[in-house]
PDB file of C-alpha atoms in Angstrom:
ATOM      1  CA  UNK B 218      50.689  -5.339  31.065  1.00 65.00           C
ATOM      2  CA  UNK B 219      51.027  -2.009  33.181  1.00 76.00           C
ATOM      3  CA  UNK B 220      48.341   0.270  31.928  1.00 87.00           C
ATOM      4  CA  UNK B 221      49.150   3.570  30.035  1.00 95.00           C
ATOM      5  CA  UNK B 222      47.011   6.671  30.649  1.00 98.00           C
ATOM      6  CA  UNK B 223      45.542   8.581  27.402  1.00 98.00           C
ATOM      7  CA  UNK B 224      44.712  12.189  27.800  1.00 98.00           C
ATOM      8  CA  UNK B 225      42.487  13.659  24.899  1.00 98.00           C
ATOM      9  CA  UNK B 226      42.226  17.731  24.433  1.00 98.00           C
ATOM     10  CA  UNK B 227      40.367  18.816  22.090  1.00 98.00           C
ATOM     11  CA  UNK B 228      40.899  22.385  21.148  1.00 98.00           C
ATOM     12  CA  UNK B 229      39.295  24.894  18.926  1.00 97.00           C
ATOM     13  CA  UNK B 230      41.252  28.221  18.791  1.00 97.00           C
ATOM     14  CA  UNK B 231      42.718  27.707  22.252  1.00 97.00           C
ATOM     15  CA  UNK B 232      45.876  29.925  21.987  1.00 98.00           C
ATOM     16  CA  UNK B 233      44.994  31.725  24.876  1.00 96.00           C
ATOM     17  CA  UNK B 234      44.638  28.315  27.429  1.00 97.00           C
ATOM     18  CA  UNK B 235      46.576  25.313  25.691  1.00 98.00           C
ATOM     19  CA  UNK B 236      49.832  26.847  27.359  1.00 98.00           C
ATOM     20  CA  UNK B 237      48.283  26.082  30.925  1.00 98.00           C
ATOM     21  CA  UNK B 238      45.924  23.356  30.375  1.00 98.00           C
ATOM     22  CA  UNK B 239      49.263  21.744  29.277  1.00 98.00           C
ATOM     23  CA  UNK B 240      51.523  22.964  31.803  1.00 98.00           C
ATOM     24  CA  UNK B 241      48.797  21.949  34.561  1.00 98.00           C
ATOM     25  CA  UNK B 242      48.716  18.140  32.932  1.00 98.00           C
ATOM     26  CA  UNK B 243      52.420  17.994  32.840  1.00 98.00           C
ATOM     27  CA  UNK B 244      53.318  19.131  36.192  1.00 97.00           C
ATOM     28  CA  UNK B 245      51.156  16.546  37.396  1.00 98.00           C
ATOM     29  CA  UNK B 246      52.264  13.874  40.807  1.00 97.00           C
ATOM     30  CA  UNK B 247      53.617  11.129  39.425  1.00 95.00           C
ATOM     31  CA  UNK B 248      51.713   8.172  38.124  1.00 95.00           C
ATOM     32  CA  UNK B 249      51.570   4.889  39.743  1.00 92.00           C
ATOM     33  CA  UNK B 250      55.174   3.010  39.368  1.00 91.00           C
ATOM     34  CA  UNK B 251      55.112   1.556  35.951  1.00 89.00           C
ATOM     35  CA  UNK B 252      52.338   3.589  34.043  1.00 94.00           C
ATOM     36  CA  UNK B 253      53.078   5.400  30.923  1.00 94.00           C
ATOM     37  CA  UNK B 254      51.275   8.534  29.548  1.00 97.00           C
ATOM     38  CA  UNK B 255      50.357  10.458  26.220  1.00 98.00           C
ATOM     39  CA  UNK B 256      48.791  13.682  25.648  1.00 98.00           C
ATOM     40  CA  UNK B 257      46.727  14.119  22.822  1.00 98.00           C
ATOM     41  CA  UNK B 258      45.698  17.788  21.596  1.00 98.00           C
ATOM     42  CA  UNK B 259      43.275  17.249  19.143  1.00 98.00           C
ATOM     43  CA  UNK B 260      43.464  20.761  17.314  1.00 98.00           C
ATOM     44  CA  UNK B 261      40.354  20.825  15.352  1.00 97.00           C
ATOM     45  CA  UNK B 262      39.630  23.779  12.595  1.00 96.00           C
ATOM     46  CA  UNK B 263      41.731  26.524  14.415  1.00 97.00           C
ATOM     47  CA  UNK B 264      43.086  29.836  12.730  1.00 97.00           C
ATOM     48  CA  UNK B 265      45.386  30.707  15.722  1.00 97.00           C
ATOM     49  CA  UNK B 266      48.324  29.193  17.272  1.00 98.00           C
ATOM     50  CA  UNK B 267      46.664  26.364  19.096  1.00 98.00           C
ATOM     51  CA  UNK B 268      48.732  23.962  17.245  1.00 98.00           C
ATOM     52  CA  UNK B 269      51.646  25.485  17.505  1.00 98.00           C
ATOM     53  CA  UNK B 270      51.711  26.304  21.121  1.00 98.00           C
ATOM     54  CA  UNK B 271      51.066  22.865  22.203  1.00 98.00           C
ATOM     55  CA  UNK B 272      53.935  21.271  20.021  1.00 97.00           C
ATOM     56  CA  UNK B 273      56.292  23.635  22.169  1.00 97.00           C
ATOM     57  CA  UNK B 274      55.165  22.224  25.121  1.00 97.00           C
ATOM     58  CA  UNK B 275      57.537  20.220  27.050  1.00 94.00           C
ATOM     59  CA  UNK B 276      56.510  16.716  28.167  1.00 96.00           C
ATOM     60  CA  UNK B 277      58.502  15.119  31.203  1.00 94.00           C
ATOM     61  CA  UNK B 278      59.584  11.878  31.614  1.00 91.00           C
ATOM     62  CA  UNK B 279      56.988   9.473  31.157  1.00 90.00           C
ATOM     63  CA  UNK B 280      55.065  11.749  29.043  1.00 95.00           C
ATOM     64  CA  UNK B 281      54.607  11.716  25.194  1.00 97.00           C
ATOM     65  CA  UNK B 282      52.697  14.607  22.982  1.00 98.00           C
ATOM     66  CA  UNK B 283      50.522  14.061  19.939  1.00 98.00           C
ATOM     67  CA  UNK B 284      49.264  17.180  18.061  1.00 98.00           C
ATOM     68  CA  UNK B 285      46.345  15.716  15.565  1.00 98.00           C
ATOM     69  CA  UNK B 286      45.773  18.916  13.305  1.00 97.00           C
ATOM     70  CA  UNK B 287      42.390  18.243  12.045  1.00 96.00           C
ATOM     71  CA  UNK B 288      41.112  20.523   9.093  1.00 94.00           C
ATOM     72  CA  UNK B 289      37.299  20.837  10.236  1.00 92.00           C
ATOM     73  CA  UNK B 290      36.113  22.321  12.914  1.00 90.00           C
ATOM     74  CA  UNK B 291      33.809  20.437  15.405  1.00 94.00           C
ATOM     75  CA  UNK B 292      34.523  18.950  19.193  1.00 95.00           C
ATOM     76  CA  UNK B 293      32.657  15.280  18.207  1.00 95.00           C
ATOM     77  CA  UNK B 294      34.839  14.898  15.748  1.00 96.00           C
ATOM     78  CA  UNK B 295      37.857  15.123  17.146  1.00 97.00           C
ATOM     79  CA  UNK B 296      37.067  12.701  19.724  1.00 98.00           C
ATOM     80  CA  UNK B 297      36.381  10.198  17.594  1.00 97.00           C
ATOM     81  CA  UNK B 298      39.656  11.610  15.817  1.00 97.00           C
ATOM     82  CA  UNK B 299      41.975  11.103  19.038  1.00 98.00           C
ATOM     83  CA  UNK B 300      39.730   7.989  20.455  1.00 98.00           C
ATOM     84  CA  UNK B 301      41.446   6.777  16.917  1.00 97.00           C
ATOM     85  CA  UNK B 302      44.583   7.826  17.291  1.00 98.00           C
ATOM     86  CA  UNK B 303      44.786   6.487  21.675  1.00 98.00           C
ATOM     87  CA  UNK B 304      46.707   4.013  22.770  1.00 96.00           C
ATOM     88  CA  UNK B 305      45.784   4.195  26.366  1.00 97.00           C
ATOM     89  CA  UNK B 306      43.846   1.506  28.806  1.00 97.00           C
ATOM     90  CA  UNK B 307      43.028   4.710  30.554  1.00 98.00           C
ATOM     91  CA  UNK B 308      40.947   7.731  28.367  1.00 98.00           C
ATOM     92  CA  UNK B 309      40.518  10.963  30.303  1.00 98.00           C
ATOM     93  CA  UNK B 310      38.936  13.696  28.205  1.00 98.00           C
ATOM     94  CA  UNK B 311      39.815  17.119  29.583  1.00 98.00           C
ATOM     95  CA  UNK B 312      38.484  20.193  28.013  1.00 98.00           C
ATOM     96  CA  UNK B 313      41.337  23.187  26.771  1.00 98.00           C
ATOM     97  CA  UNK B 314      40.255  25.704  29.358  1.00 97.00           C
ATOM     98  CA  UNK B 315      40.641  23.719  32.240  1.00 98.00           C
ATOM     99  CA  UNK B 316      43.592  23.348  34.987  1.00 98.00           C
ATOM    100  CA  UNK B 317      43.936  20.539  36.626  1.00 98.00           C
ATOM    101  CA  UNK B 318      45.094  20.458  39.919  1.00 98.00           C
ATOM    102  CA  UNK B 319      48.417  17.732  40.672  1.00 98.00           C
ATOM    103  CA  UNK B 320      46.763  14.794  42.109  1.00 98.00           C
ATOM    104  CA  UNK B 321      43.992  14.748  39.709  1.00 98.00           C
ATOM    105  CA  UNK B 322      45.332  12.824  36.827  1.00 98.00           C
ATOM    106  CA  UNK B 323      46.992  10.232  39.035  1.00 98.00           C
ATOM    107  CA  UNK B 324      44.286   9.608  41.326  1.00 98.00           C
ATOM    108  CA  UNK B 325      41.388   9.042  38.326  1.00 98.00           C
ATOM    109  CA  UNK B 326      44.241   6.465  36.898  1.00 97.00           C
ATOM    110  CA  UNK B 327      43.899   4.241  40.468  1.00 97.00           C
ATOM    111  CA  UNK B 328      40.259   4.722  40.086  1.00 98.00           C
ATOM    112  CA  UNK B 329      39.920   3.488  36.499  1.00 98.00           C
ATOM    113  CA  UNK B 330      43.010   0.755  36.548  1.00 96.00           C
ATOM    114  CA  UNK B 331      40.403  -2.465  36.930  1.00 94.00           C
ATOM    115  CA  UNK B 332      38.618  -4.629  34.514  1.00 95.00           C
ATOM    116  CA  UNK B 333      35.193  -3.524  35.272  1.00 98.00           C
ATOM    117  CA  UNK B 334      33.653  -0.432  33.467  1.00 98.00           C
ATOM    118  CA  UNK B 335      34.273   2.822  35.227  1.00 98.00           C
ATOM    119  CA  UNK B 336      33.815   6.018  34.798  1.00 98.00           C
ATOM    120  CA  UNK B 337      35.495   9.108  36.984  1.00 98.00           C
ATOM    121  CA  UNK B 338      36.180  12.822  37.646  1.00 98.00           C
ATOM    122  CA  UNK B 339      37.481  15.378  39.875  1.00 98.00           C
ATOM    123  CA  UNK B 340      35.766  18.059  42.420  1.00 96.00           C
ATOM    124  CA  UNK B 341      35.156  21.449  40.308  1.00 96.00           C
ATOM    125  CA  UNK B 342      36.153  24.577  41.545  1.00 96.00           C
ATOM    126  CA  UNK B 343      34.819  27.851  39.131  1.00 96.00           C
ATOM    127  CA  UNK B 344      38.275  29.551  38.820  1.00 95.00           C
ATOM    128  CA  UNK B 345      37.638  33.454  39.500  1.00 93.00           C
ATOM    129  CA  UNK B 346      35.417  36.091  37.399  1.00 95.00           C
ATOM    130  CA  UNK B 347      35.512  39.158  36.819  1.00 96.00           C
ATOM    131  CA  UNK B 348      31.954  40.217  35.682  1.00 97.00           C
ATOM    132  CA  UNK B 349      29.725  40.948  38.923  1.00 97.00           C
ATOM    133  CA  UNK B 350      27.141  39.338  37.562  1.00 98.00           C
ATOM    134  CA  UNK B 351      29.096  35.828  36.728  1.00 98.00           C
ATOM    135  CA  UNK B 352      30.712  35.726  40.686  1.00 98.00           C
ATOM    136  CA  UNK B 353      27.562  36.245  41.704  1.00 98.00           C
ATOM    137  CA  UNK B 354      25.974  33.544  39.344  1.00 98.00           C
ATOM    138  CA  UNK B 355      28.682  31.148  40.430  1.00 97.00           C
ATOM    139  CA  UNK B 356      28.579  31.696  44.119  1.00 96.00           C
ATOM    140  CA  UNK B 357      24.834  30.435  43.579  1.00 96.00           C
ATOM    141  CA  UNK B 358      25.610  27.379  41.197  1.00 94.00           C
ATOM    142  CA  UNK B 359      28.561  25.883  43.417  1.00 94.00           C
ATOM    143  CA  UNK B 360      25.733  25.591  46.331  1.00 92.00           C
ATOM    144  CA  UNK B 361      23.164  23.453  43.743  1.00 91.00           C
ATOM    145  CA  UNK B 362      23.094  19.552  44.563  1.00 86.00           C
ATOM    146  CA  UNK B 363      24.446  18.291  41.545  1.00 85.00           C
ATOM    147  CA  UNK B 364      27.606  20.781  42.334  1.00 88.00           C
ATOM    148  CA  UNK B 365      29.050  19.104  45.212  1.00 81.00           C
ATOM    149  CA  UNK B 366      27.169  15.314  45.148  1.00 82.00           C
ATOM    150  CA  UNK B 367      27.485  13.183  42.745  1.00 86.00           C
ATOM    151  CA  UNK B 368      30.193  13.206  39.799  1.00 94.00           C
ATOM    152  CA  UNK B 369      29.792  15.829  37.406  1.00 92.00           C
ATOM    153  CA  UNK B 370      32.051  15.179  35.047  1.00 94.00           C
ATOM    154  CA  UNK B 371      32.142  19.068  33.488  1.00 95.00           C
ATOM    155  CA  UNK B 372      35.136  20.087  32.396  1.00 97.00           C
ATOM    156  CA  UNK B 373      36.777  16.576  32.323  1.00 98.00           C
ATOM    157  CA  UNK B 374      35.805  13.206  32.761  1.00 98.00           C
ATOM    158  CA  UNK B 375      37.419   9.801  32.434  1.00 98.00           C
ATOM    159  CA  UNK B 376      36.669   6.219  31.859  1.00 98.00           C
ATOM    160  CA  UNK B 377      38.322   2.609  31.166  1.00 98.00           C
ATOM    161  CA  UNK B 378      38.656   0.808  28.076  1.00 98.00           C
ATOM    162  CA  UNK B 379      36.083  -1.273  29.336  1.00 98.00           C
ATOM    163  CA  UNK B 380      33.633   1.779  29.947  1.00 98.00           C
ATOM    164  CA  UNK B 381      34.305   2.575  26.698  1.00 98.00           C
ATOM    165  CA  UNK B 382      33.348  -0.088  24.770  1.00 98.00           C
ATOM    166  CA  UNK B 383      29.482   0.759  25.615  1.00 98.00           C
ATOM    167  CA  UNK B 384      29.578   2.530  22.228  1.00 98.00           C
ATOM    168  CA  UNK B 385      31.165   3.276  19.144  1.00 97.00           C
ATOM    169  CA  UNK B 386      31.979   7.068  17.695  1.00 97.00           C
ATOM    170  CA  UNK B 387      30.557   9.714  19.313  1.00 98.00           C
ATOM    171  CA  UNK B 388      27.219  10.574  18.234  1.00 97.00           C
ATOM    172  CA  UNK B 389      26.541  14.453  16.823  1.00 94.00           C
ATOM    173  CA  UNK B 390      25.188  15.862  20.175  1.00 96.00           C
ATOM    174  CA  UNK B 391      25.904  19.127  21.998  1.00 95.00           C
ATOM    175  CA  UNK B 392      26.431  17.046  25.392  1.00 96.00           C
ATOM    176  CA  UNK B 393      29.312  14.739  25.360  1.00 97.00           C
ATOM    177  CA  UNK B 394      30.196  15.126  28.740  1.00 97.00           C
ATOM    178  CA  UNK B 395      26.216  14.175  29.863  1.00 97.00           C
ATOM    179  CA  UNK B 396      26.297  11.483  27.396  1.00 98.00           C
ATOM    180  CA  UNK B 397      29.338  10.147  28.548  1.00 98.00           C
ATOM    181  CA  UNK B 398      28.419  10.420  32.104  1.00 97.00           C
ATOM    182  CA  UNK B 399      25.180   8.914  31.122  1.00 98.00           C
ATOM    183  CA  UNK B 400      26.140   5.633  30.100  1.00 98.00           C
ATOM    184  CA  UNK B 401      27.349   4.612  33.340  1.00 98.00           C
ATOM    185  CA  UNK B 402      25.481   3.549  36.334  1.00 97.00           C
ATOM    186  CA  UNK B 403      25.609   5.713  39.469  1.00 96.00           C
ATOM    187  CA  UNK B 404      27.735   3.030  40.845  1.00 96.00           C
ATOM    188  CA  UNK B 405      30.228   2.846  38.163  1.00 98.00           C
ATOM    189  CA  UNK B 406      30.847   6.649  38.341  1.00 98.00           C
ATOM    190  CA  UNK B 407      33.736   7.495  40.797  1.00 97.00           C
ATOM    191  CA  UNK B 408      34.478  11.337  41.869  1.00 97.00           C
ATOM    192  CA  UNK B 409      38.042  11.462  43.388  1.00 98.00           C
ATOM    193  CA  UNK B 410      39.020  14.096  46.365  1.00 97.00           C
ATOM    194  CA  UNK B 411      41.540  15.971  43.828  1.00 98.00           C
ATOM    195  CA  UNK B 412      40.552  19.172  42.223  1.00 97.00           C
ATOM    196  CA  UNK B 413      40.542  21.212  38.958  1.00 98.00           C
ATOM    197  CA  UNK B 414      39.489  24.579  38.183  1.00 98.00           C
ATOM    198  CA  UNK B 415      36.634  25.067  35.571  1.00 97.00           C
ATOM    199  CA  UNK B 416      36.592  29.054  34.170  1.00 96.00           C
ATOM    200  CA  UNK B 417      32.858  29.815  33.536  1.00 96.00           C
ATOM    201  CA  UNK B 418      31.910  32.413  30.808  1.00 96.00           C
ATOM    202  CA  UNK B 419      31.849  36.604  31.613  1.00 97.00           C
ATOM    203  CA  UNK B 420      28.634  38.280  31.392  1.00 97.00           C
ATOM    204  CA  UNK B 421      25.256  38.025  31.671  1.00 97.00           C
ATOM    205  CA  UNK B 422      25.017  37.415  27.935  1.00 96.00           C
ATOM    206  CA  UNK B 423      27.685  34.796  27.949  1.00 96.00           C
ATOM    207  CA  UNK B 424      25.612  32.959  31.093  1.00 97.00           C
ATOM    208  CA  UNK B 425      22.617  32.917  28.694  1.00 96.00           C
ATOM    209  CA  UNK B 426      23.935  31.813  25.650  1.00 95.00           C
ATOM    210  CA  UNK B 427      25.776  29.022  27.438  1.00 95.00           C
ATOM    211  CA  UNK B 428      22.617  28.207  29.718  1.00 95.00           C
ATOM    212  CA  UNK B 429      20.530  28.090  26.645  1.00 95.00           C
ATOM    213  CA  UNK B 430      23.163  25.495  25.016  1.00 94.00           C
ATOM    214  CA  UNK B 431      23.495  23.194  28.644  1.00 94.00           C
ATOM    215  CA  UNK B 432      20.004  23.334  28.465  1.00 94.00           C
ATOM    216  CA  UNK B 433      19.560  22.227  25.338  1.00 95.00           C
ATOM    217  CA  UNK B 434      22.513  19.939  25.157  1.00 96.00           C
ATOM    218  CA  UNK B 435      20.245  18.159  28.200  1.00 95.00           C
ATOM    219  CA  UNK B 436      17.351  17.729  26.239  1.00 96.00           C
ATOM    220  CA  UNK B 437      18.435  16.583  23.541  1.00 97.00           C
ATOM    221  CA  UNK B 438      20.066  13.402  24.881  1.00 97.00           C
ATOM    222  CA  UNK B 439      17.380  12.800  26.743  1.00 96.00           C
ATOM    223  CA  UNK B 440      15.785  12.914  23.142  1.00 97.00           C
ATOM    224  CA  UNK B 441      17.643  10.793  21.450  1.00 97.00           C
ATOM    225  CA  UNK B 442      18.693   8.063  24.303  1.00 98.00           C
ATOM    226  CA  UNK B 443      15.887   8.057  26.720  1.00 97.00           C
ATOM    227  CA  UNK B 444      17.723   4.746  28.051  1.00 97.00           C
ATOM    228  CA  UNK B 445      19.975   6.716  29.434  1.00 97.00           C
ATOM    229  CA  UNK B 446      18.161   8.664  31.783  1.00 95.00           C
ATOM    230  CA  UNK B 447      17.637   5.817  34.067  1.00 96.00           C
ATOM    231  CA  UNK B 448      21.289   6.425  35.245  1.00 96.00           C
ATOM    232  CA  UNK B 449      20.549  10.011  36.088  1.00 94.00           C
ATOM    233  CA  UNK B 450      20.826  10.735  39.740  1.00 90.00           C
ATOM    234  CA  UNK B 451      21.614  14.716  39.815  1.00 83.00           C
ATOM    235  CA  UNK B 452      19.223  15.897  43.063  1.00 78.00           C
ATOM    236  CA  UNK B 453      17.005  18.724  41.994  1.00 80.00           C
ATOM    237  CA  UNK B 454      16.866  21.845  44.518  1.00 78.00           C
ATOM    238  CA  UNK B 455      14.081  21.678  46.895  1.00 83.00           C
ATOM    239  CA  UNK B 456      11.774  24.583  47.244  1.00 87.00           C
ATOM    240  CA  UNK B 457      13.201  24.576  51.024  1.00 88.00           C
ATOM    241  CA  UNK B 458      16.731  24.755  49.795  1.00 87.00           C
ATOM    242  CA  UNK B 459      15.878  27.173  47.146  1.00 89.00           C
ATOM    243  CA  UNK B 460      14.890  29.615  50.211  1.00 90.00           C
ATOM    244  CA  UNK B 461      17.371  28.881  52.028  1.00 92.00           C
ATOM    245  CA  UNK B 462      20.180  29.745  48.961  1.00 92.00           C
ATOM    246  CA  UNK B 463      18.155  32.984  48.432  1.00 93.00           C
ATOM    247  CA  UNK B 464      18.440  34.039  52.157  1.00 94.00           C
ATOM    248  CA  UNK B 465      21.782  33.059  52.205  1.00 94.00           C
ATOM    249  CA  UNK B 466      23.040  34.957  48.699  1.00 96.00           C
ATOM    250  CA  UNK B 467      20.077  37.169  47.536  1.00 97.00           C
ATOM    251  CA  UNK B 468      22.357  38.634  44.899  1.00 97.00           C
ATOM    252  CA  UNK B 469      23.555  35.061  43.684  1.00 97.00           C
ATOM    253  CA  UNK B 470      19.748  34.270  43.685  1.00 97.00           C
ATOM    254  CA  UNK B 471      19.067  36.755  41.662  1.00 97.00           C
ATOM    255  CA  UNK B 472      21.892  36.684  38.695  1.00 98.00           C
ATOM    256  CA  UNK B 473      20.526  32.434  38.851  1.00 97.00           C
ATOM    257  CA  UNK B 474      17.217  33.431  38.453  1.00 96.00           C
ATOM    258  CA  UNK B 475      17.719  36.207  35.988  1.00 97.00           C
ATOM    259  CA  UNK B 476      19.463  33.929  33.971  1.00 97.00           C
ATOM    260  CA  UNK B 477      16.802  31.020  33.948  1.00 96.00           C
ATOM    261  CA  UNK B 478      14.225  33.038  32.987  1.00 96.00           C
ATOM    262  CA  UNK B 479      15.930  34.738  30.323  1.00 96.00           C
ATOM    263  CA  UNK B 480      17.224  31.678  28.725  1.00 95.00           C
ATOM    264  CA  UNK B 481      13.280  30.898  28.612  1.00 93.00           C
ATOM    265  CA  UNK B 482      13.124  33.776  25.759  1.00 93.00           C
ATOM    266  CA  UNK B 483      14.276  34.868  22.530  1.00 89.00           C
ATOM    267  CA  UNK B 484      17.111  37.294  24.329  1.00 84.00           C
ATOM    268  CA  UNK B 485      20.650  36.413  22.953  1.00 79.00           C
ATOM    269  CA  UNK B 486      19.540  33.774  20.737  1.00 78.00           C
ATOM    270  CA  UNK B 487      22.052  32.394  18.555  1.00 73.00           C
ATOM    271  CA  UNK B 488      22.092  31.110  15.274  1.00 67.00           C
ATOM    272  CA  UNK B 489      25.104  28.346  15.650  1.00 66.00           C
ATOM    273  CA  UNK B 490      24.096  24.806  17.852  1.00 58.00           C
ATOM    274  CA  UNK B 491      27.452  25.416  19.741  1.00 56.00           C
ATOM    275  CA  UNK B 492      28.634  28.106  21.593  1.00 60.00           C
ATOM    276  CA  UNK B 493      31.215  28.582  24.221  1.00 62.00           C
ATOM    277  CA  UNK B 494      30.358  31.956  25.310  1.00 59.00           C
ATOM    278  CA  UNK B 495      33.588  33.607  24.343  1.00 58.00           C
TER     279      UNK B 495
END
């Protein structure tokens, strides 16, 4: 049977990116000869026009569109939501905000189209800021290990039917892409050459408040399924590299640093578990 390619979006007041997260996905390369897709926007508590935005996209050939309208907010819940409603062989879970570049979609399908468990991304690229202080921040966090090794899986990640079968519903974490990412061996985690773009949050308040929630979001799966961390492989910086980035970009050193240490304090706390930054 040829294998048909589900993508899942969730989206939480979106208006402002559904339009071209959507266009991005549809003007995708072609798939290989005989696979089918379906898009899946999994609009979850909004008050704007997520929902109807998406609906009045235009799928091509080959394509079909879903809109779940799902009265509660909360991402974990619409996964489980559209990992109900998918009919792929194929899941790729691709966050609202995020552009994929042409070959992407096509190229995790070849990776993922076997019977053994797999799990797969792209190469992130931070699209362009326009705070200072979150260029500078960026320049610094594209030159980290885990950046450009390794599969990341930030933004969007994919796996096989097979992959995921390792578990049932999602579990009520802050991390689904780490937990995801997690349950596969280094092995079974491929990173393909194509690209997407990944917009990271304005400010230095925004950096925080998101830094403080990554951070978080890390610790608590480690938490919860300490299995799991035997299939972490992310390289920590060196001391010597950590010179070496600060020669190199003293002012990306410094919005990084700034930013760790104030996530270490009460500064921009926030009262909600989740926060996007924006």
């Amino acid at each position: 049977m040829t294998p048909r390619v589900s993508v899942l979006i969730p989206a939480h007041n979106e208006a402002g990116y559904i339009g071209d997260c959507l266009q991005a996905v549809f003007a995708s390369d072609p798939l290989p000869e005989g696979m089918t897709a379906e898009v899946l926007v999994l609009a979850n508590g909004c008050t704007d026009a997520t929902a109807a935005l998406a609906r009045d996209a235009l799928p091509p050939d080959g394509w079909d569109l879903q809109v779940l309208e799902l009265p509660e907010g909360g991402k974990l819940g619409a996964l489980n939501a559209g990992d109900a409603a998918a009919r792929g062989d194929i899941l790729i879970y691709l966050d609202a905000d995020v552009l994929v570049s042409p070959g992407l979609l096509p190229q995790i399908a070849v990776a993922l189209d076997l019977e053994a468990p797999r799990y797969a991304s792209g190469c992130p690229q931070v699209s362009s800021a326009r705070s200072p202080v979150t260029r500078a921040y960026a320049r610094l966090w594209m030159q980290l290990p885990f950046f450009s090794s390794g599969v990341p899986g930030f933004g969007i990640f994919a796996m096989n039917r097979a992959g995921r079968q390792r578990w049932g519903n999602w579990p009520d974490i802050i991390a689904d892409d780490i937990f995801a990412r997690l349950k596969f061996a280094p092995g079974e985690r491929v990173r393909v050459p194509a690209s997407y773009s990944w917009p990271m949050v304005e400010g230095f308040r925004n950096l925080v408040k998101v830094r403080r929630r990554q951070n978080a979001g890390v610790s608590e799966v480690a938490a919860k399924f300490p299995q799991l961390t035997r299939n972490e492989d992310t390289v920590k910086a060196s001391a010597g590299t950590a010179l070496q980035l600060l020669l190199r970009d003293p002012l990306g050193f410094l919005a990084y640093g700034a930013v760790a240490l104030a996530v270490k304090t009460p500064l921009f706390a926030s009262r909600t578990r989740w926060t996007r930054g924006r």
